N, CA, C and O atoms as a MOPAC input file, in Angstrom:
PM7 MOZYME 1SCF
protein

 N    -13.33800 1     5.91300 1    22.26200 1
 C    -12.80900 1     4.99100 1    21.29000 1
 C    -11.75700 1     5.70600 1    20.45000 1
 O    -11.93600 1     6.86300 1    20.07000 1
 N    -10.65800 1     5.01000 1    20.16500 1
 C     -9.53900 1     5.59800 1    19.44200 1
 C     -9.95200 1     6.09100 1    18.06100 1
 O     -9.49300 1     7.14100 1    17.61300 1
 N    -10.82100 1     5.33400 1    17.38300 1
 C    -11.25500 1     5.69800 1    16.03600 1
 C    -11.92100 1     7.06600 1    16.00600 1
 O    -11.75700 1     7.81700 1    15.04400 1
 N    -12.66100 1     7.39000 1    17.03900 1
 C    -13.40100 1     8.64300 1    17.07500 1
 C    -12.47500 1     9.84900 1    17.21000 1
 O    -12.83500 1    10.95300 1    16.80100 1
 N    -11.29300 1     9.64900 1    17.77900 1
 C    -10.36800 1    10.75400 1    18.00400 1
 C     -9.34600 1    10.91600 1    16.87900 1
 O     -8.63600 1    11.92100 1    16.84100 1
 N     -9.25900 1     9.97100 1    15.98100 1
 C     -8.28100 1    10.00800 1    14.89700 1
 C     -8.94800 1    10.55100 1    13.62900 1
 O     -9.87200 1     9.94200 1    13.08900 1
 N     -8.47100 1    11.69100 1    13.17100 1
 C     -9.05000 1    12.35800 1    12.00700 1
 C     -9.02400 1    11.46400 1    10.77100 1
 O    -10.02100 1    11.36700 1    10.05600 1
 N     -7.89600 1    10.81500 1    10.51700 1
 C     -7.76100 1     9.97800 1     9.32000 1
 C     -8.72700 1     8.79800 1     9.38700 1
 O     -9.37800 1     8.48100 1     8.39100 1
 N     -8.83000 1     8.14700 1    10.53600 1
 C     -9.75900 1     7.02300 1    10.65500 1
 C    -11.20000 1     7.47500 1    10.44600 1
 O    -11.99600 1     6.75200 1     9.84600 1
 N    -11.53900 1     8.66100 1    10.93700 1
 C    -12.89400 1     9.18600 1    10.69700 1
 C    -13.10500 1     9.42300 1     9.21000 1
 O    -14.19100 1     9.16700 1     8.69000 1
 N    -12.06700 1     9.91600 1     8.51300 1
 C    -12.17100 1    10.15200 1     7.07200 1
 C    -12.34800 1     8.83300 1     6.32800 1
 O    -13.17100 1     8.73300 1     5.41800 1
 N    -11.57400 1     7.82200 1     6.71700 1
 C    -11.68500 1     6.52100 1     6.06700 1
 C    -13.06300 1     5.93000 1     6.30700 1
 O    -13.67600 1     5.39200 1     5.38500 1
 N    -13.55500 1     6.02400 1     7.53600 1
 C    -14.88400 1     5.49000 1     7.86000 1
 C    -15.95400 1     6.21800 1     7.04000 1
 O    -16.85500 1     5.58000 1     6.49600 1
 N    -15.86200 1     7.53400 1     6.95000 1
 C    -16.84400 1     8.30000 1     6.18500 1
 C    -16.77100 1     7.92600 1     4.69800 1
 O    -17.79700 1     7.79700 1     4.03100 1
 N    -15.55200 1     7.75700 1     4.19400 1
 C    -15.39000 1     7.35700 1     2.80100 1
 C    -16.01400 1     5.98400 1     2.57200 1
 O    -16.72400 1     5.77700 1     1.58700 1
 N    -15.75000 1     5.05000 1     3.47900 1
 C    -16.29100 1     3.69400 1     3.34400 1
 C    -17.81300 1     3.70200 1     3.39200 1
 O    -18.46400 1     2.98900 1     2.62900 1
 N    -18.37800 1     4.50100 1     4.28000 1
 C    -19.83600 1     4.58500 1     4.36300 1
 C    -20.41300 1     5.17600 1     3.08000 1
 O    -21.43300 1     4.70300 1     2.57900 1
 N    -19.76900 1     6.19800 1     2.55700 1
 C    -20.22600 1     6.80300 1     1.30400 1
 C    -20.10300 1     5.83600 1     0.14500 1
 O    -20.99300 1     5.75500 1    -0.70100 1
 N    -19.00000 1     5.10200 1     0.10300 1
 C    -18.80700 1     4.11700 1    -0.94300 1
 C    -19.85700 1     3.01300 1    -0.82200 1
 O    -20.38400 1     2.53900 1    -1.82900 1
 N    -20.15300 1     2.61500 1     0.39300 1
 C    -21.19700 1     1.60600 1     0.61200 1
 C    -22.53700 1     2.08300 1     0.10700 1
 O    -23.28800 1     1.31700 1    -0.49600 1
 N    -22.84000 1     3.33800 1     0.35000 1
 C    -24.10100 1     3.89700 1    -0.12900 1
 C    -24.14500 1     3.88500 1    -1.65800 1
 O    -25.14500 1     3.49700 1    -2.26200 1
 N    -23.04600 1     4.31500 1    -2.26600 1
 C    -22.99100 1     4.37200 1    -3.72700 1
 C    -23.13900 1     2.97500 1    -4.32100 1
 O    -23.86400 1     2.78700 1    -5.29800 1
 N    -22.45400 1     1.99700 1    -3.73300 1
 C    -22.49900 1     0.63700 1    -4.26300 1
 C    -23.87500 1     0.00300 1    -4.09700 1
 O    -24.28200 1    -0.81400 1    -4.92300 1
 N    -24.59400 1     0.36800 1    -3.03900 1
 C    -25.89100 1    -0.26100 1    -2.79000 1
 C    -27.05800 1     0.55700 1    -3.34700 1
 O    -28.19100 1     0.07700 1    -3.36600 1
 N    -26.79700 1     1.77400 1    -3.79700 1
 C    -27.85200 1     2.65500 1    -4.27400 1
 C    -28.64200 1     1.99000 1    -5.40200 1
 O    -28.07900 1     1.56900 1    -6.41200 1
 N    -29.93100 1     1.90900 1    -5.21100 1
 C    -30.79500 1     1.36700 1    -6.24500 1
 C    -30.91800 1    -0.13500 1    -6.23900 1
 O    -31.49700 1    -0.69500 1    -7.17000 1
 N    -30.39900 1    -0.81600 1    -5.23300 1
 C    -30.49800 1    -2.27100 1    -5.17700 1
 C    -31.54500 1    -2.66500 1    -4.15000 1
 O    -31.21700 1    -2.90500 1    -2.98800 1
 N    -32.77900 1    -2.73300 1    -4.56100 1
 C    -33.84300 1    -3.20100 1    -3.68800 1
 C    -34.16500 1    -2.28100 1    -2.53900 1
 O    -34.76700 1    -2.71400 1    -1.55700 1
 N    -33.78600 1    -1.03800 1    -2.62900 1
 C    -34.12800 1    -0.07300 1    -1.59200 1
 C    -33.41100 1    -0.30100 1    -0.27600 1
 O    -33.93000 1     0.06400 1     0.77900 1
 N    -32.24300 1    -0.89000 1    -0.31500 1
 C    -31.49300 1    -1.06700 1     0.92100 1
 C    -31.19700 1     0.29900 1     1.52100 1
 O    -30.75100 1     1.21100 1     0.82500 1
 N    -31.44300 1     0.42700 1     2.78900 1
 C    -31.18300 1     1.71000 1     3.42300 1
 C    -29.80900 1     1.75500 1     4.07100 1
 O    -29.29000 1     2.83400 1     4.35700 1
 N    -29.22100 1     0.59300 1     4.30200 1
 C    -27.93000 1     0.56200 1     4.94200 1
 C    -27.01800 1    -0.38900 1     4.18100 1
 O    -27.46600 1    -1.44500 1     3.73200 1
 N    -25.76500 1    -0.03700 1     4.03100 1
 C    -24.80900 1    -0.88700 1     3.34200 1
 C    -23.66900 1    -1.21700 1     4.28200 1
 O    -23.39700 1    -0.48300 1     5.23200 1
 N    -23.02000 1    -2.30400 1     4.01400 1
 C    -21.90300 1    -2.72300 1     4.84400 1
 C    -20.67900 1    -2.88400 1     3.97100 1
 O    -20.74100 1    -3.52000 1     2.91900 1
 N    -19.56700 1    -2.31100 1     4.39900 1
 C    -18.29900 1    -2.48300 1     3.70800 1
 C    -17.49100 1    -3.48400 1     4.51400 1
 O    -17.31100 1    -3.31100 1     5.71900 1
 N    -17.00500 1    -4.52600 1     3.86000 1
 C    -16.15000 1    -5.49300 1     4.51900 1
 C    -14.73500 1    -5.20300 1     4.05700 1
 O    -14.41900 1    -5.33500 1     2.87500 1
 N    -13.89000 1    -4.81100 1     4.98800 1
 C    -12.52600 1    -4.47300 1     4.64700 1
 C    -11.72800 1    -5.74300 1     4.35100 1
 O    -11.94700 1    -6.76500 1     4.99900 1
 N    -10.81300 1    -5.69900 1     3.39000 1
 C    -10.07700 1    -6.88300 1     2.97000 1
 C     -9.32200 1    -7.58500 1     4.09200 1
 O     -9.22200 1    -8.81100 1     4.07000 1
 N     -8.78900 1    -6.86000 1     5.06800 1
 C     -8.02200 1    -7.50900 1     6.11300 1
 C     -8.88400 1    -8.41500 1     6.98300 1
 O     -8.34900 1    -9.22900 1     7.73600 1
 N    -10.20800 1    -8.29200 1     6.89700 1
 C    -11.09600 1    -9.14500 1     7.65700 1
 C    -11.47700 1   -10.39100 1     6.87400 1
 O    -12.16700 1   -11.26600 1     7.39700 1
 N    -11.04400 1   -10.47600 1     5.65200 1
 C    -11.31700 1   -11.63100 1     4.82000 1
 C    -10.07800 1   -12.51500 1     4.80200 1
 O     -8.95300 1   -12.02700 1     4.90700 1
 N    -10.29500 1   -13.81900 1     4.66800 1
 C     -9.16100 1   -14.73400 1     4.64400 1
 C     -8.41900 1   -14.67200 1     3.31400 1
 O     -7.19300 1   -14.78000 1     3.29000 1
 N     -9.13300 1   -14.50100 1     2.21900 1
 C     -8.50900 1   -14.47700 1     0.90900 1
 C     -7.97400 1   -13.07800 1     0.60700 1
 O     -8.67600 1   -12.08000 1     0.76600 1
 N     -6.72900 1   -13.03000 1     0.17400 1
 C     -6.12400 1   -11.74300 1    -0.15400 1
 C     -6.59200 1   -11.28400 1    -1.52800 1
 O     -6.92900 1   -12.08800 1    -2.39800 1
 N     -6.60000 1    -9.98700 1    -1.69100 1
 C     -6.96200 1    -9.38500 1    -2.97300 1
 C     -5.79800 1    -9.50500 1    -3.94900 1
 O     -4.64700 1    -9.64400 1    -3.53500 1
 N     -6.10000 1    -9.45300 1    -5.24600 1
 C     -5.00300 1    -9.44700 1    -6.22500 1
 C     -4.07500 1    -8.25700 1    -5.95200 1
 O     -4.53000 1    -7.15500 1    -5.64600 1
 N     -2.79100 1    -8.49900 1    -6.06600 1
 C     -1.73500 1    -7.49100 1    -5.90300 1
 C     -1.53500 1    -7.04400 1    -4.45500 1
 O     -0.66900 1    -6.20900 1    -4.19300 1
 N     -2.30200 1    -7.57000 1    -3.52100 1
 C     -2.15500 1    -7.15400 1    -2.12000 1
 C     -0.77500 1    -7.53400 1    -1.58200 1
 O     -0.15600 1    -6.75200 1    -0.86100 1
 N     -0.29000 1    -8.73200 1    -1.92800 1
 C      1.03800 1    -9.14600 1    -1.46100 1
 C      2.13400 1    -8.25000 1    -2.03300 1
 O      3.09700 1    -7.91300 1    -1.34400 1
 N      1.97900 1    -7.87300 1    -3.29300 1
 C      2.96600 1    -6.98000 1    -3.92500 1
 C      3.00600 1    -5.63000 1    -3.21000 1
 O      4.08000 1    -5.11700 1    -2.89700 1
 N      1.83200 1    -5.06200 1    -2.95800 1
 C      1.77900 1    -3.77200 1    -2.26500 1
 C      2.29100 1    -3.90600 1    -0.83500 1
 O      2.97300 1    -3.01100 1    -0.33600 1
 N      1.96800 1    -5.01700 1    -0.17000 1
 C      2.45000 1    -5.22100 1     1.19900 1
 C      3.97400 1    -5.29200 1     1.21200 1
 O      4.61100 1    -4.79500 1     2.14100 1
 N      4.56300 1    -5.90900 1     0.18100 1
 C      6.02000 1    -5.97100 1     0.07900 1
 C      6.63500 1    -4.58200 1    -0.02800 1
 O      7.65500 1    -4.30800 1     0.60400 1
 N      6.02900 1    -3.70800 1    -0.81700 1
 C      6.52400 1    -2.33100 1    -0.92400 1
 C      6.35000 1    -1.58400 1     0.38800 1
 O      7.21600 1    -0.80200 1     0.77900 1
 N      5.23800 1    -1.82100 1     1.06800 1
 C      5.01100 1    -1.19200 1     2.38000 1
 C      6.08000 1    -1.65800 1     3.36200 1
 O      6.64300 1    -0.85300 1     4.10400 1
 N      6.35500 1    -2.96100 1     3.36200 1
 C      7.36500 1    -3.51200 1     4.27300 1
 C      8.75100 1    -2.92600 1     4.02500 1
 O      9.56400 1    -2.81800 1     4.94400 1
 N      9.01400 1    -2.54700 1     2.76300 1
 C     10.30000 1    -1.94200 1     2.41000 1
 C     10.29000 1    -0.42800 1     2.60400 1
 O     11.25300 1     0.25200 1     2.25000 1
 N      9.21200 1     0.09300 1     3.16000 1
 C      9.03100 1     1.53300 1     3.39800 1
 C      9.04400 1     2.34400 1     2.10700 1
 O      9.52800 1     3.47500 1     2.08200 1
 N      8.51700 1     1.76800 1     1.04700 1
 C      8.41100 1     2.43700 1    -0.24600 1
 C      6.94900 1     2.82600 1    -0.45500 1
 O      6.30300 1     2.38600 1    -1.40600 1
 N      6.44800 1     3.65100 1     0.44200 1
 C      5.02200 1     3.99100 1     0.45700 1
 C      4.58900 1     4.75100 1    -0.78800 1
 O      3.53800 1     4.46000 1    -1.35900 1
 N      5.38500 1     5.71600 1    -1.21000 1
 C      5.03000 1     6.50000 1    -2.39800 1
 C      5.02700 1     5.61400 1    -3.64200 1
 O      4.14100 1     5.73300 1    -4.48800 1
 N      6.01300 1     4.73000 1    -3.75400 1
 C      6.05500 1     3.80500 1    -4.88700 1
 C      4.85000 1     2.86600 1    -4.86000 1
 O      4.28000 1     2.54500 1    -5.90300 1
 N      4.47200 1     2.43300 1    -3.66700 1
 C      3.30600 1     1.55000 1    -3.53500 1
 C      2.03200 1     2.28000 1    -3.96600 1
 O      1.16900 1     1.68700 1    -4.61400 1
 N      1.91000 1     3.55100 1    -3.61500 1
 C      0.72800 1     4.33100 1    -4.00600 1
 C      0.66800 1     4.48800 1    -5.53000 1
 O     -0.40700 1     4.39600 1    -6.12300 1
 N      1.81300 1     4.72300 1    -6.15500 1
 C      1.85000 1     4.81800 1    -7.62400 1
 C      1.47300 1     3.48300 1    -8.25200 1
 O      0.74600 1     3.43300 1    -9.24500 1
 N      1.97400 1     2.40500 1    -7.66100 1
 C      1.65700 1     1.07200 1    -8.18300 1
 C      0.16100 1     0.79000 1    -8.05600 1
 O     -0.45400 1     0.23000 1    -8.96300 1
 N     -0.41400 1     1.18300 1    -6.92700 1
 C     -1.85000 1     0.99400 1    -6.72400 1
 C     -2.63400 1     1.66600 1    -7.84800 1
 O     -3.52100 1     1.05000 1    -8.43800 1
 N     -2.31800 1     2.90700 1    -8.14300 1
 C     -3.04100 1     3.62600 1    -9.19200 1
 C     -2.83900 1     2.99000 1   -10.56500 1
 O     -3.72800 1     3.04500 1   -11.41500 1
 N     -1.67700 1     2.39000 1   -10.78000 1
 C     -1.42800 1     1.74100 1   -12.07200 1
 C     -2.24100 1     0.45500 1   -12.23000 1
 O     -2.35500 1    -0.07100 1   -13.33700 1
 N     -2.80000 1    -0.05100 1   -11.14700 1
 C     -3.56600 1    -1.29600 1   -11.18300 1
 C     -5.05100 1    -1.08500 1   -11.44800 1
 O     -5.81300 1    -2.05000 1   -11.50200 1
 N     -5.46000 1     0.13900 1   -11.61000 1
 C     -6.88400 1     0.45200 1   -11.74400 1
 C     -7.57600 1    -0.39200 1   -12.81300 1
 O     -8.69300 1    -0.85800 1   -12.59000 1
 N     -6.95200 1    -0.59500 1   -13.94700 1
 C     -7.59500 1    -1.31700 1   -15.04000 1
 C     -7.17200 1    -2.78600 1   -15.10400 1
 O     -7.56200 1    -3.50700 1   -16.02200 1
 N     -6.38300 1    -3.22300 1   -14.13800 1
 C     -5.92100 1    -4.60700 1   -14.11400 1
 C     -6.84700 1    -5.50900 1   -13.29100 1
 O     -6.62100 1    -6.71500 1   -13.19200 1
 N     -7.88000 1    -4.92100 1   -12.70800 1
 C     -8.79900 1    -5.69400 1   -11.86600 1
 C    -10.18400 1    -5.07900 1   -11.94900 1
 O    -10.36800 1    -4.01700 1   -12.54400 1
 N    -11.14900 1    -5.74800 1   -11.35500 1
 C    -12.49600 1    -5.18900 1   -11.37000 1
 C    -12.53500 1    -3.92500 1   -10.52300 1
 O    -11.68500 1    -3.70700 1    -9.65900 1
 N    -13.52500 1    -3.11100 1   -10.78700 1
 C    -13.66700 1    -1.86400 1   -10.04300 1
 C    -13.84600 1    -2.12900 1    -8.54600 1
 O    -13.26000 1    -1.43400 1    -7.71700 1
 N    -14.65100 1    -3.12700 1    -8.20500 1
 C    -14.88800 1    -3.45200 1    -6.79700 1
 C    -13.60400 1    -3.91800 1    -6.11800 1
 O    -13.32100 1    -3.52200 1    -4.98700 1
 N    -12.83000 1    -4.75300 1    -6.80000 1
 C    -11.56100 1    -5.21200 1    -6.23400 1
 C    -10.58700 1    -4.05300 1    -6.06100 1
 O     -9.89100 1    -3.96200 1    -5.05000 1
 N    -10.54400 1    -3.17200 1    -7.05100 1
 C     -9.64700 1    -2.02500 1    -6.96900 1
 C    -10.01200 1    -1.13000 1    -5.79200 1
 O     -9.13100 1    -0.67000 1    -5.06600 1
 N    -11.30300 1    -0.88100 1    -5.59800 1
 C    -11.73400 1    -0.05200 1    -4.46600 1
 C    -11.37700 1    -0.71200 1    -3.13300 1
 O    -10.89500 1    -0.04500 1    -2.21700 1
 N    -11.61200 1    -2.00500 1    -3.02700 1
 C    -11.26200 1    -2.72900 1    -1.79300 1
 C     -9.76000 1    -2.67700 1    -1.54700 1
 O     -9.31300 1    -2.46800 1    -0.41900 1
 N     -8.98800 1    -2.86800 1    -2.61000 1
 C     -7.53300 1    -2.82300 1    -2.48300 1
 C     -7.07900 1    -1.43100 1    -2.05300 1
 O     -6.20900 1    -1.29500 1    -1.19400 1
 N     -7.66700 1    -0.40600 1    -2.64800 1
 C     -7.31100 1     0.96700 1    -2.28100 1
 C     -7.64200 1     1.27900 1    -0.83200 1
 O     -6.84000 1     1.89100 1    -0.12700 1
 N     -8.81100 1     0.86500 1    -0.38800 1
 C     -9.20000 1     1.10400 1     1.00600 1
 C     -8.27500 1     0.34000 1     1.94500 1
 O     -7.85300 1     0.87000 1     2.97300 1
 N     -7.95900 1    -0.91200 1     1.59200 1
 C     -7.01700 1    -1.68900 1     2.40700 1
 C     -5.67100 1    -0.97400 1     2.47200 1
 O     -5.09300 1    -0.82400 1     3.54900 1
 N     -5.17600 1    -0.53300 1     1.31600 1
 C     -3.86200 1     0.09700 1     1.23800 1
 C     -3.77600 1     1.33700 1     2.12700 1
 O     -2.85100 1     1.47000 1     2.92900 1
 N     -4.73400 1     2.23200 1     1.98300 1
 C     -4.67600 1     3.46400 1     2.76600 1
 C     -4.96200 1     3.21100 1     4.25000 1
 O     -4.47800 1     3.95700 1     5.10200 1
 N     -5.72700 1     2.18900 1     4.56500 1
 C     -5.92900 1     1.81300 1     5.96100 1
 C     -4.62800 1     1.30700 1     6.57000 1
 O     -4.29800 1     1.62400 1     7.71300 1
 N     -3.89700 1     0.51900 1     5.79200 1
 C     -2.59800 1     0.02300 1     6.25900 1
 C     -1.64100 1     1.17800 1     6.54100 1
 O     -1.01200 1     1.23200 1     7.59800 1
 N     -1.53700 1     2.09600 1     5.59000 1
 C     -0.61400 1     3.21900 1     5.76700 1
 C     -1.02900 1     4.11800 1     6.93000 1
 O     -0.17800 1     4.71400 1     7.59000 1
 N     -2.31400 1     4.21400 1     7.17600 1
 C     -2.78700 1     5.06300 1     8.25800 1
 C     -2.34400 1     4.55500 1     9.62700 1
 O     -2.35500 1     5.31100 1    10.59900 1
 N     -1.95700 1     3.29500 1     9.71500 1
 C     -1.48400 1     2.72400 1    10.97900 1
 C     -0.10200 1     3.24700 1    11.35200 1
 O      0.31100 1     3.13500 1    12.50600 1
 N      0.61000 1     3.81300 1    10.39200 1
 C      1.95900 1     4.29800 1    10.64700 1
 C      1.93900 1     5.73500 1    11.17000 1
 O      1.03100 1     6.50800 1    10.86700 1
 N      2.95000 1     6.07100 1    11.95300 1
 C      3.07000 1     7.43600 1    12.47200 1
 C      3.53900 1     8.37000 1    11.35900 1
 O      3.98300 1     7.92200 1    10.30200 1
 N      3.43500 1     9.66500 1    11.61200 1
 C      3.89600 1    10.66500 1    10.63800 1
 C      5.37200 1    10.46000 1    10.31800 1
 O      5.77400 1    10.52800 1     9.15600 1
 N      6.17900 1    10.20700 1    11.34700 1
 C      7.61800 1    10.02000 1    11.14300 1
 C      7.89900 1     8.78900 1    10.28400 1
 O      8.77100 1     8.82600 1     9.41700 1
 N      7.16500 1     7.70000 1    10.52000 1
 C      7.35600 1     6.49500 1     9.71400 1
 C      6.96800 1     6.74600 1     8.26400 1
 O      7.64200 1     6.27600 1     7.34700 1
 N      5.89700 1     7.47600 1     8.05800 1
 C      5.46500 1     7.77900 1     6.69400 1
 C      6.48500 1     8.64200 1     5.97000 1
 O      6.74200 1     8.43400 1     4.78500 1
 N      7.07100 1     9.61200 1     6.67300 1
 C      8.06900 1    10.49500 1     6.06000 1
 C      9.27000 1     9.68400 1     5.58000 1
 O      9.87100 1    10.01000 1     4.55600 1
 N      9.62400 1     8.62000 1     6.32200 1
 C     10.73300 1     7.75600 1     5.90300 1
 C     10.48000 1     7.15700 1     4.52300 1
 O     11.41800 1     6.90700 1     3.76500 1
 N      9.22100 1     6.93100 1     4.20600 1
 C      8.86100 1     6.34600 1     2.91300 1
 C      8.34900 1     7.36800 1     1.92400 1
 O      7.66600 1     7.02000 1     0.96100 1
 N      8.68000 1     8.64600 1     2.15600 1
 C      8.28000 1     9.72900 1     1.24900 1
 C      6.75800 1     9.81800 1     1.11200 1
 O      6.22600 1     9.90400 1     0.00600 1
 N      6.06600 1     9.79500 1     2.26300 1
 C      4.61400 1     9.83100 1     2.28800 1
 C      4.17000 1    10.64500 1     3.48400 1
 O      4.99200 1    11.01700 1     4.32200 1
 N      2.85800 1    10.93200 1     3.57700 1
 C      2.33800 1    11.70200 1     4.70500 1
 C      0.87200 1    11.36200 1     4.93100 1
 O      0.24000 1    10.70100 1     4.10700 1
 N      0.34400 1    11.82000 1     6.05400 1
 C     -1.08800 1    11.61900 1     6.32600 1
 C     -1.91400 1    12.36600 1     5.27300 1
 O     -2.97600 1    11.89000 1     4.87100 1
 N     -1.44300 1    13.51200 1     4.83300 1
 C     -2.14700 1    14.25500 1     3.79000 1
 C     -2.18900 1    13.46200 1     2.48800 1
 O     -3.16900 1    13.53100 1     1.74700 1
 N     -1.12100 1    12.70500 1     2.20900 1
 C     -1.11300 1    11.86000 1     1.02000 1
 C     -2.17000 1    10.77100 1     1.11000 1
 O     -2.74400 1    10.37600 1     0.09500 1
 N     -2.43200 1    10.28200 1     2.32200 1
 C     -3.47900 1     9.27900 1     2.51500 1
 C     -4.83800 1     9.88400 1     2.17100 1
 O     -5.63700 1     9.27000 1     1.46500 1
 N     -5.08900 1    11.07700 1     2.66900 1
 C     -6.35800 1    11.75400 1     2.37900 1
 C     -6.48700 1    12.00800 1     0.87800 1
 O     -7.55000 1    11.78900 1     0.29600 1
 N     -5.40700 1    12.46800 1     0.25800 1
 C     -5.42000 1    12.71700 1    -1.18000 1
 C     -5.71300 1    11.43100 1    -1.94800 1
 O     -6.49400 1    11.43900 1    -2.90000 1
 N     -5.09300 1    10.33200 1    -1.54100 1
 C     -5.32600 1     9.04900 1    -2.18400 1
 C     -6.77100 1     8.59500 1    -2.05900 1
 O     -7.35600 1     8.09300 1    -3.01900 1
 N     -7.34600 1     8.77000 1    -0.87100 1
 C     -8.74800 1     8.40900 1    -0.67500 1
 C     -9.66500 1     9.26700 1    -1.53800 1
 O    -10.65600 1     8.78200 1    -2.08300 1
 N     -9.32800 1    10.53200 1    -1.65200 1
 C    -10.12200 1    11.41800 1    -2.51500 1
 C    -10.00800 1    11.00900 1    -3.98300 1
 O    -10.97900 1    11.11200 1    -4.73300 1
 N     -8.82100 1    10.54400 1    -4.39800 1
 C     -8.65700 1    10.05300 1    -5.76800 1
 C     -9.51900 1     8.81800 1    -5.99400 1
 O    -10.14900 1     8.68100 1    -7.04300 1
 N     -9.54800 1     7.91700 1    -5.01000 1
 C    -10.40200 1     6.73300 1    -5.13300 1
 C    -11.86500 1     7.14100 1    -5.26600 1
 O    -12.60900 1     6.58500 1    -6.07500 1
 N    -12.25900 1     8.10400 1    -4.47000 1
 C    -13.64600 1     8.57600 1    -4.51100 1
 C    -13.96100 1     9.17800 1    -5.87900 1
 O    -15.02500 1     8.92800 1    -6.44700 1
 N    -13.02800 1     9.97000 1    -6.40100 1
 C    -13.25900 1    10.59900 1    -7.71300 1
 C    -13.32600 1     9.54400 1    -8.82000 1
 O    -14.13100 1     9.66900 1    -9.74300 1
 N    -12.50300 1     8.52500 1    -8.73700 1
 C    -12.54600 1     7.46000 1    -9.73300 1
 C    -13.86900 1     6.72100 1    -9.67600 1
 O    -14.40200 1     6.31500 1   -10.70900 1
 N    -14.39200 1     6.54600 1    -8.49400 1
 C    -15.66400 1     5.82700 1    -8.31000 1
 C    -16.83100 1     6.63900 1    -8.85800 1
 O    -17.80100 1     6.07300 1    -9.36000 1
 N    -16.74200 1     7.95200 1    -8.76500 1
 C    -17.84400 1     8.81300 1    -9.18600 1
 C    -17.90000 1     9.01100 1   -10.69700 1
 O    -18.88100 1     9.54600 1   -11.21300 1
 N    -16.87900 1     8.59400 1   -11.39900 1
 C    -16.84900 1     8.75600 1   -12.86000 1
 C    -17.91400 1     7.93600 1   -13.52000 1
 O    -18.03400 1     7.95100 1   -14.74500 1

C-alpha cells in the first residue's frame, strides 16, 4: 500500500491516531478512537475555502501562516481538523511543487508537530 511506504503519510496517520487517543481519553473507557478527515465530510470547515485558494495559487507558506492565525477564530476541534486537512492536502504535492510555493515536506512535519504541541497545552 502506498501509505505504508510514504514517510509523511505514516507521520500524519500516527499523528491522527495520537490525536484520536487524546480526544477520546477518559470518555467511557473507549479503547479505540476514529478520526474523520474533513475531505471525507460533505460540509467544509470554516476557512477551508480560503486556505484552498492560497494552495491553488501556490502560496503554501502564506497559507500555513494563515492557518496558525486562525487558531483562536474557531473551536479547538475545528482548528485541529482544519490543520490536519491542510497538511494532508500539501502532502499530496511533490517536493518540487512545494518548493515553488516556498514550502517543503519538512515544513509539513514541523506544522504537524506545532499542531500537536498546541493540542497538548
